[in-house]
C-alpha positions as a Python dict, from the first residue, in 0.01 Angstrom:
ca = {
    (1, 'X'): (0, 0, 0),
    (2, 'X'): (-173, -293, -144),
    (3, 'X'): (-173, -164, -493),
    (4, 'X'): (-582, -352, -616),
    (5, 'X'): (-897, -333, -357),
    (6, 'X'): (-976, -656, -558),
    (7, 'X'): (-713, -834, -437),
    (8, 'X'): (-734, -1001, -135),
    (9, 'X'): (-1085, -991, 11),
    (10, 'X'): (-1245, -699, 194),
    (11, 'X'): (-1227, -697, 636),
    (12, 'X'): (-1563, -653, 821),
    (13, 'X'): (-1393, -347, 1027),
    (14, 'X'): (-1670, -323, 1307),
    (15, 'X'): (-1698, -462, 1599),
    (16, 'X'): (-1937, -475, 1838),
    (17, 'X'): (-1717, -395, 2153),
    (18, 'X'): (-1976, -292, 2437),
    (19, 'X'): (-1813, 80, 2390),
    (20, 'X'): (-1992, 108, 2019),
    (21, 'X'): (-2291, 0, 2134),
    (22, 'X'): (-2267, 278, 2428),
    (23, 'X'): (-2166, 572, 2158),
    (24, 'X'): (-2430, 410, 1967),
    (25, 'X'): (-2689, 419, 2188),
    (26, 'X'): (-2700, 758, 2288),
    (27, 'X'): (-2614, 953, 1918),
    (28, 'X'): (-2249, 989, 1966),
    (29, 'X'): (-2019, 940, 1642),
    (30, 'X'): (-1777, 617, 1812),
    (31, 'X'): (-1497, 842, 1769),
    (32, 'X'): (-1623, 1099, 1983),
    (33, 'X'): (-1684, 797, 2200),
    (34, 'X'): (-1378, 681, 2219),
    (35, 'X'): (-1171, 1021, 2264),
    (36, 'X'): (-1435, 1086, 2526),
    (37, 'X'): (-1293, 760, 2730),
    (38, 'X'): (-978, 843, 2727),
    (39, 'X'): (-942, 1128, 2963),
    (40, 'X'): (-994, 1537, 2885),
    (41, 'X'): (-598, 1483, 2809),
    (42, 'X'): (-680, 1187, 2485),
    (43, 'X'): (-320, 1058, 2535),
    (44, 'X'): (-468, 707, 2642),
    (45, 'X'): (-495, 725, 2292),
    (46, 'X'): (-243, 832, 2051),
    (47, 'X'): (-421, 1066, 1787),
    (48, 'X'): (-369, 952, 1415),
    (49, 'X'): (-330, 1168, 1131),
    (50, 'X'): (-409, 963, 819),
    (51, 'X'): (-155, 1188, 468),
    (52, 'X'): (-374, 1027, 130),
    (53, 'X'): (-742, 933, 210),
    (54, 'X'): (-715, 737, -140),
    (55, 'X'): (-827, 336, -109),
    (56, 'X'): (-619, 162, 122),
    (57, 'X'): (-680, 460, 425),
    (58, 'X'): (-999, 437, 355),
    (59, 'X'): (-1115, 74, 268),
    (60, 'X'): (-817, -63, 538),
    (61, 'X'): (-738, 251, 822),
    (62, 'X'): (-961, 382, 899),
    (63, 'X'): (-1198, 125, 940),
    (64, 'X'): (-896, -11, 1144),
    (65, 'X'): (-878, 259, 1384),
    (66, 'X'): (-1236, 213, 1497),
    (67, 'X'): (-1058, -90, 1627),
    (68, 'X'): (-756, -14, 1784),
    (69, 'X'): (-751, 21, 2165),
    (70, 'X'): (-444, 292, 2204),
    (71, 'X'): (-495, 528, 1923),
    (72, 'X'): (-772, 663, 1626),
    (73, 'X'): (-827, 805, 1413),
    (74, 'X'): (-784, 1251, 1471),
    (75, 'X'): (-728, 1416, 1145),
    (76, 'X'): (-671, 1357, 820),
    (77, 'X'): (-434, 1537, 475),
    (78, 'X'): (-641, 1567, 164),
    (79, 'X'): (-644, 1711, -111),
    (80, 'X'): (-980, 1669, -222),
    (81, 'X'): (-1214, 1954, -61),
    (82, 'X'): (-1504, 1646, -142),
    (83, 'X'): (-1326, 1475, 85),
    (84, 'X'): (-1342, 1676, 397),
    (85, 'X'): (-1734, 1701, 415),
    (86, 'X'): (-1752, 1342, 366),
    (87, 'X'): (-1460, 1237, 611),
    (88, 'X'): (-1528, 1520, 897),
    (89, 'X'): (-1900, 1357, 865),
    (90, 'X'): (-1823, 1003, 903),
    (91, 'X'): (-1574, 963, 1147),
    (92, 'X'): (-1644, 1288, 1359),
    (93, 'X'): (-1276, 1502, 1266),
    (94, 'X'): (-1331, 1856, 1386),
    (95, 'X'): (-1284, 2154, 1094),
    (96, 'X'): (-961, 2218, 1233),
    (97, 'X'): (-813, 1912, 1245),
    (98, 'X'): (-853, 1883, 865),
    (99, 'X'): (-511, 1973, 662),
    (100, 'X'): (-392, 2000, 281),
    (101, 'X'): (-121, 1918, 137),
    (102, 'X'): (2, 2312, 115),
    (103, 'X'): (-66, 2337, 509),
    (104, 'X'): (17, 2024, 642),
    (105, 'X'): (327, 2230, 806),
    (106, 'X'): (90, 2359, 1045),
    (107, 'X'): (-5, 2075, 1210),
    (108, 'X'): (346, 2120, 1431),
    (109, 'X'): (142, 2310, 1705),
    (110, 'X'): (-242, 2049, 1714),
    (111, 'X'): (-218, 1837, 2043),
    (112, 'X'): (-446, 1591, 1853),
    (113, 'X'): (-227, 1438, 1651),
    (114, 'X'): (25, 1192, 1860),
    (115, 'X'): (105, 969, 1442),
    (116, 'X'): (135, 1117, 1106),
    (117, 'X'): (79, 804, 846),
    (118, 'X'): (205, 905, 511),
    (119, 'X'): (-60, 688, 264),
    (120, 'X'): (56, 885, -42),
    (121, 'X'): (175, 739, -378),
    (122, 'X'): (529, 632, -308),
    (123, 'X'): (729, 936, -446),
    (124, 'X'): (589, 1159, -183),
    (125, 'X'): (703, 936, 115),
    (126, 'X'): (1060, 1125, 172),
    (127, 'X'): (928, 1457, 161),
    (128, 'X'): (584, 1403, 373),
    (129, 'X'): (796, 1204, 657),
    (130, 'X'): (1099, 1473, 678),
    (131, 'X'): (786, 1785, 746),
    (132, 'X'): (637, 1526, 951),
    (133, 'X'): (946, 1522, 1178),
    (134, 'X'): (1044, 1891, 1189),
    (135, 'X'): (651, 1907, 1305),
    (136, 'X'): (774, 1635, 1558),
    (137, 'X'): (515, 1405, 1491),
    (138, 'X'): (547, 1030, 1536),
    (139, 'X'): (570, 875, 1158),
    (140, 'X'): (402, 574, 950),
    (141, 'X'): (520, 552, 621),
    (142, 'X'): (340, 347, 405),
    (143, 'X'): (617, 67, 191),
    (144, 'X'): (737, 46, -59),
    (145, 'X'): (978, 307, 235),
    (146, 'X'): (1062, 611, 5),
    (147, 'X'): (1231, 564, -374),
    (148, 'X'): (1602, 543, -338),
    (149, 'X'): (1833, 441, -30),
    (150, 'X'): (1849, 790, -10),
    (151, 'X'): (1600, 919, 86),
    (152, 'X'): (1526, 695, 277),
    (153, 'X'): (1836, 772, 541),
    (154, 'X'): (1754, 1163, 492),
    (155, 'X'): (1388, 1018, 643),
    (156, 'X'): (1581, 881, 908),
    (157, 'X'): (1805, 1115, 1026),
    (158, 'X'): (1478, 1366, 972),
    (159, 'X'): (1347, 1189, 1295),
    (160, 'X'): (1606, 1095, 1481),
    (161, 'X'): (1745, 1456, 1491),
    (162, 'X'): (1350, 1561, 1548),
    (163, 'X'): (1332, 1302, 1823),
    (164, 'X'): (1018, 1074, 1685),
    (165, 'X'): (966, 721, 1615),
    (166, 'X'): (969, 621, 1299),
    (167, 'X'): (797, 373, 1161),
    (168, 'X'): (728, 137, 815),
    (169, 'X'): (416, 49, 731),
    (170, 'X'): (452, -386, 686),
    (171, 'X'): (189, -534, 868),
    (172, 'X'): (256, -953, 750),
    (173, 'X'): (497, -868, 980),
    (174, 'X'): (192, -853, 1312),
    (175, 'X'): (17, -1181, 1130),
    (176, 'X'): (14, -1436, 1324),
    (177, 'X'): (25, -1637, 1031),
    (178, 'X'): (352, -1464, 937),
    (179, 'X'): (467, -1449, 1310),
    (180, 'X'): (484, -1861, 1228),
    (181, 'X'): (714, -1834, 922),
    (182, 'X'): (953, -1611, 1106),
    (183, 'X'): (986, -1785, 1414),
    (184, 'X'): (1084, -2063, 1228),
    (185, 'X'): (1434, -1956, 1178),
    (186, 'X'): (1462, -1770, 1516),
    (187, 'X'): (1339, -2107, 1692),
    (188, 'X'): (1489, -2391, 1432),
    (189, 'X'): (1228, -2533, 1450),
    (190, 'X'): (1254, -2749, 1107),
    (191, 'X'): (1651, -2713, 1098),
    (192, 'X'): (1801, -2530, 853),
    (193, 'X'): (1607, -2319, 585),
    (194, 'X'): (1833, -2403, 199),
    (195, 'X'): (1518, -2207, -5),
    (196, 'X'): (1268, -2021, -41),
    (197, 'X'): (1030, -1919, -278),
    (198, 'X'): (792, -1588, -306),
    (199, 'X'): (585, -1489, -604),
    (200, 'X'): (325, -1190, -578),
    (201, 'X'): (83, -1068, -887),
    (202, 'X'): (-179, -928, -1013),
    (203, 'X'): (-356, -761, -1309),
    (204, 'X'): (-354, -448, -1260),
    (205, 'X'): (-638, -240, -1430),
    (206, 'X'): (-691, 150, -1504),
    (207, 'X'): (-385, 214, -1685),
    (208, 'X'): (-376, 626, -1555),
    (209, 'X'): (-355, 557, -1221),
    (210, 'X'): (-24, 634, -1059),
    (211, 'X'): (126, 326, -986),
    (212, 'X'): (259, 263, -1372),
    (213, 'X'): (342, 598, -1324),
    (214, 'X'): (699, 636, -1243),
    (215, 'X'): (828, 967, -1147),
    (216, 'X'): (511, 903, -902),
    (217, 'X'): (545, 492, -789),
    (218, 'X'): (918, 441, -876),
    (219, 'X'): (884, 76, -1061),
    (220, 'X'): (591, -60, -1084),
    (221, 'X'): (517, -380, -965),
    (222, 'X'): (849, -430, -775),
    (223, 'X'): (835, -138, -518),
    (224, 'X'): (457, -169, -462),
    (225, 'X'): (454, -576, -387),
    (226, 'X'): (727, -731, -530),
    (227, 'X'): (863, -540, -189),
    (228, 'X'): (658, -843, 32),
    (229, 'X'): (846, -1080, -156),
    (230, 'X'): (1215, -913, -29),
    (231, 'X'): (1086, -907, 288),
    (232, 'X'): (933, -1273, 251),
    (233, 'X'): (1272, -1415, 198),
    (234, 'X'): (1460, -1170, 392),
    (235, 'X'): (1263, -1256, 736),
    (236, 'X'): (1206, -1677, 606),
    (237, 'X'): (1580, -1656, 635),
    (238, 'X'): (1627, -1484, 944),
    (239, 'X'): (1887, -1311, 728),
    (240, 'X'): (2008, -1070, 426),
    (241, 'X'): (2108, -1129, 136),
    (242, 'X'): (2380, -1138, -1),
    (243, 'X'): (2362, -1078, -398),
    (244, 'X'): (2149, -1129, -684),
    (245, 'X'): (2025, -1120, -1032),
    (246, 'X'): (1693, -982, -1220),
    (247, 'X'): (1496, -1031, -1527),
    (248, 'X'): (1226, -841, -1667),
    (249, 'X'): (938, -937, -1976),
    (250, 'X'): (768, -718, -2152),
    (251, 'X'): (479, -743, -2368),
    (252, 'X'): (448, -504, -2538),
    (253, 'X'): (156, -326, -2397),
    (254, 'X'): (148, 41, -2423),
    (255, 'X'): (41, 8, -2039),
    (256, 'X'): (388, -66, -1955),
    (257, 'X'): (592, 236, -2130),
    (258, 'X'): (695, 376, -1837),
    (259, 'X'): (758, 50, -1551),
    (260, 'X'): (829, -328, -1566),
    (261, 'X'): (547, -518, -1642),
    (262, 'X'): (712, -817, -1446),
    (263, 'X'): (1033, -904, -1327),
    (264, 'X'): (1156, -1215, -1146),
    (265, 'X'): (1497, -1165, -947),
    (266, 'X'): (1733, -1463, -725),
    (267, 'X'): (1877, -1378, -385),
    (268, 'X'): (2165, -1554, -221),
    (269, 'X'): (2169, -1574, 108),
    (270, 'X'): (2433, -1681, 311),
    (271, 'X'): (2572, -2070, 354),
    (272, 'X'): (2453, -2147, -6),
    (273, 'X'): (2070, -2069, 41),
    (274, 'X'): (1913, -1909, -264),
    (275, 'X'): (1557, -1734, -281),
    (276, 'X'): (1319, -1710, -586),
    (277, 'X'): (1113, -1472, -663),
    (278, 'X'): (840, -1284, -920),
    (279, 'X'): (615, -1011, -905),
    (280, 'X'): (451, -836, -1244),
    (281, 'X'): (121, -601, -1299),
    (282, 'X'): (-12, -923, -1630),
    (283, 'X'): (-92, -1236, -1378),
    (284, 'X'): (-167, -1382, -1060),
    (285, 'X'): (-24, -1552, -860),
    (286, 'X'): (6, -1500, -473),
    (287, 'X'): (229, -1765, -214),
    (288, 'X'): (550, -1804, 2),
    (289, 'X'): (670, -2124, 60),
    (290, 'X'): (971, -2233, 231),
    (291, 'X'): (1194, -2544, 236),
    (292, 'X'): (1438, -2686, 499),
    (293, 'X'): (1615, -2954, 648),
    (294, 'X'): (1362, -3103, 900),
    (295, 'X'): (1034, -3018, 666),
    (296, 'X'): (878, -2773, 427),
    (297, 'X'): (597, -2488, 491),
    (298, 'X'): (356, -2285, 262),
    (299, 'X'): (161, -1951, 305),
    (300, 'X'): (-125, -1937, 5),
    (301, 'X'): (-242, -1711, -38),
    (302, 'X'): (-28, -1513, 137),
    (303, 'X'): (-45, -1131, 176),
    (304, 'X'): (-333, -1068, 184),
    (305, 'X'): (-551, -876, 445),
    (306, 'X'): (-730, -1184, 538),
    (307, 'X'): (-731, -1560, 388),
    (308, 'X'): (-457, -1622, 395),
    (309, 'X'): (-385, -2003, 456),
    (310, 'X'): (-103, -2212, 516),
    (311, 'X'): (124, -2483, 743),
    (312, 'X'): (418, -2603, 885),
    (313, 'X'): (512, -2949, 799),
    (314, 'X'): (245, -3188, 896),
    (315, 'X'): (93, -2857, 1113),
    (316, 'X'): (-274, -2677, 921),
    (317, 'X'): (-224, -2295, 1060),
    (318, 'X'): (-555, -2216, 1153),
    (319, 'X'): (-571, -1847, 1334),
    (320, 'X'): (-926, -1655, 1394),
    (321, 'X'): (-939, -1330, 1188),
    (322, 'X'): (-695, -1029, 1282),
    (323, 'X'): (-723, -731, 1160),
    (324, 'X'): (-330, -635, 1065),
    (325, 'X'): (-379, -245, 991),
    (326, 'X'): (-525, -288, 1413),
    (327, 'X'): (-258, -460, 1508),
    (328, 'X'): (2, -267, 1341),
    (329, 'X'): (-106, 84, 1432),
    (330, 'X'): (-151, -31, 1843),
    (331, 'X'): (151, -157, 1824),
    (332, 'X'): (328, 150, 1749),
    (333, 'X'): (64, 387, 1959),
    (334, 'X'): (263, 163, 2228),
    (335, 'X'): (604, 227, 2118),
    (336, 'X'): (561, 614, 2143),
    (337, 'X'): (385, 602, 2473),
    (338, 'X'): (665, 310, 2577),
    (339, 'X'): (929, 513, 2453),
    (340, 'X'): (1019, 133, 2240),
    (341, 'X'): (1149, 81, 1900),
    (342, 'X'): (941, -74, 1623),
    (343, 'X'): (965, -381, 1505),
    (344, 'X'): (1011, -211, 1142),
    (345, 'X'): (1216, 57, 1154),
    (346, 'X'): (1243, 249, 933),
    (347, 'X'): (1635, 58, 978),
    (348, 'X'): (1403, -173, 774),
    (349, 'X'): (1221, -36, 439),
    (350, 'X'): (1615, 108, 399),
    (351, 'X'): (1695, -254, 374),
    (352, 'X'): (1447, -326, 134),
    (353, 'X'): (1515, -101, -108),
    (354, 'X'): (1844, -149, -134),
    (355, 'X'): (1763, -458, -286),
    (356, 'X'): (1534, -279, -485),
    (357, 'X'): (1813, -87, -586),
    (358, 'X'): (2010, -404, -711),
    (359, 'X'): (1736, -614, -872),
    (360, 'X'): (1698, -278, -1090),
    (361, 'X'): (2111, -245, -1147),
    (362, 'X'): (2105, -621, -1256),
    (363, 'X'): (1811, -564, -1499),
    (364, 'X'): (1999, -295, -1647),
    (365, 'X'): (2360, -481, -1649),
    (366, 'X'): (2134, -745, -1881),
    (367, 'X'): (2116, -1006, -1576),
    (368, 'X'): (2447, -960, -1413),
    (369, 'X'): (2538, -1040, -1047),
    (370, 'X'): (2519, -751, -835),
    (371, 'X'): (2630, -761, -430),
    (372, 'X'): (2384, -604, -160),
}
């Protein structure tokens, strides 16, 4: 989950489609019209249950599910009674499709739920992914996938053992700007890529929030927004890092007594290629730079829900307004319906977690070079 609701501009997700206008004109909630349009089975559109109703679910995922073509919001899981009433009324959620964290396992018998989207603090990702898999539901889990590689492996195993699909919430791999960057190495557009710089940081607010608690977050900005930098370096090169060094900086602010304030790290890739990254909860930066034999590319700002700008060599990149979350969820719904694999499966999250663990290991060893 991107951690600060003010970090990037909010998007206007409510589209005026013919279906939406029709629903409004006869006084039906939009989700009711969507479910009706699917026929009695409802399986033309798969039902998604959002687990955790924080800022990302409220501001991005739920509104995006009013735009999706292959899935819709069918259920919610929350530990807050007040949210049950608010969400039920806003999204026409039946009482029988509202769960809490204690009765979560009862989703196994609910045919309205095909996919569970885990949007909880990082330390809860593994538990609820595994419980969802045992309930026979396909899973999207927000990034970071978990707080350790061991947890990632357990999540992958649980989904495989229960014959359900697992996808990680890497929304940027569906974004047209980032897809162009991904294709640079695949299509050899600029020749060999030799250097990548990926930075993502913001100034965090409320000192009591869970992202600053190690037992819930697992590691501060690196786990929160730094993972986007790891992803960007990996898919810009189209290769996996082989080693890294990391450094941490702390001003002594009491806010960061449990997690690192700022981390920088350098990754080595095959054939002498290198990357450099910074993540922090105490500064503002949002960029991706790629240097290659025949030119360079840059996205800045790079990691937001919208407003991305950039160029590749002499080409200014311009794409129509695009809903990353809707594309991500629709694509996974199609993966489930067509029995195809997600482009961001659990194994992708595991690769990033191995890098994160290597960064923390390097920090523990005063910036030592760590093989990955």
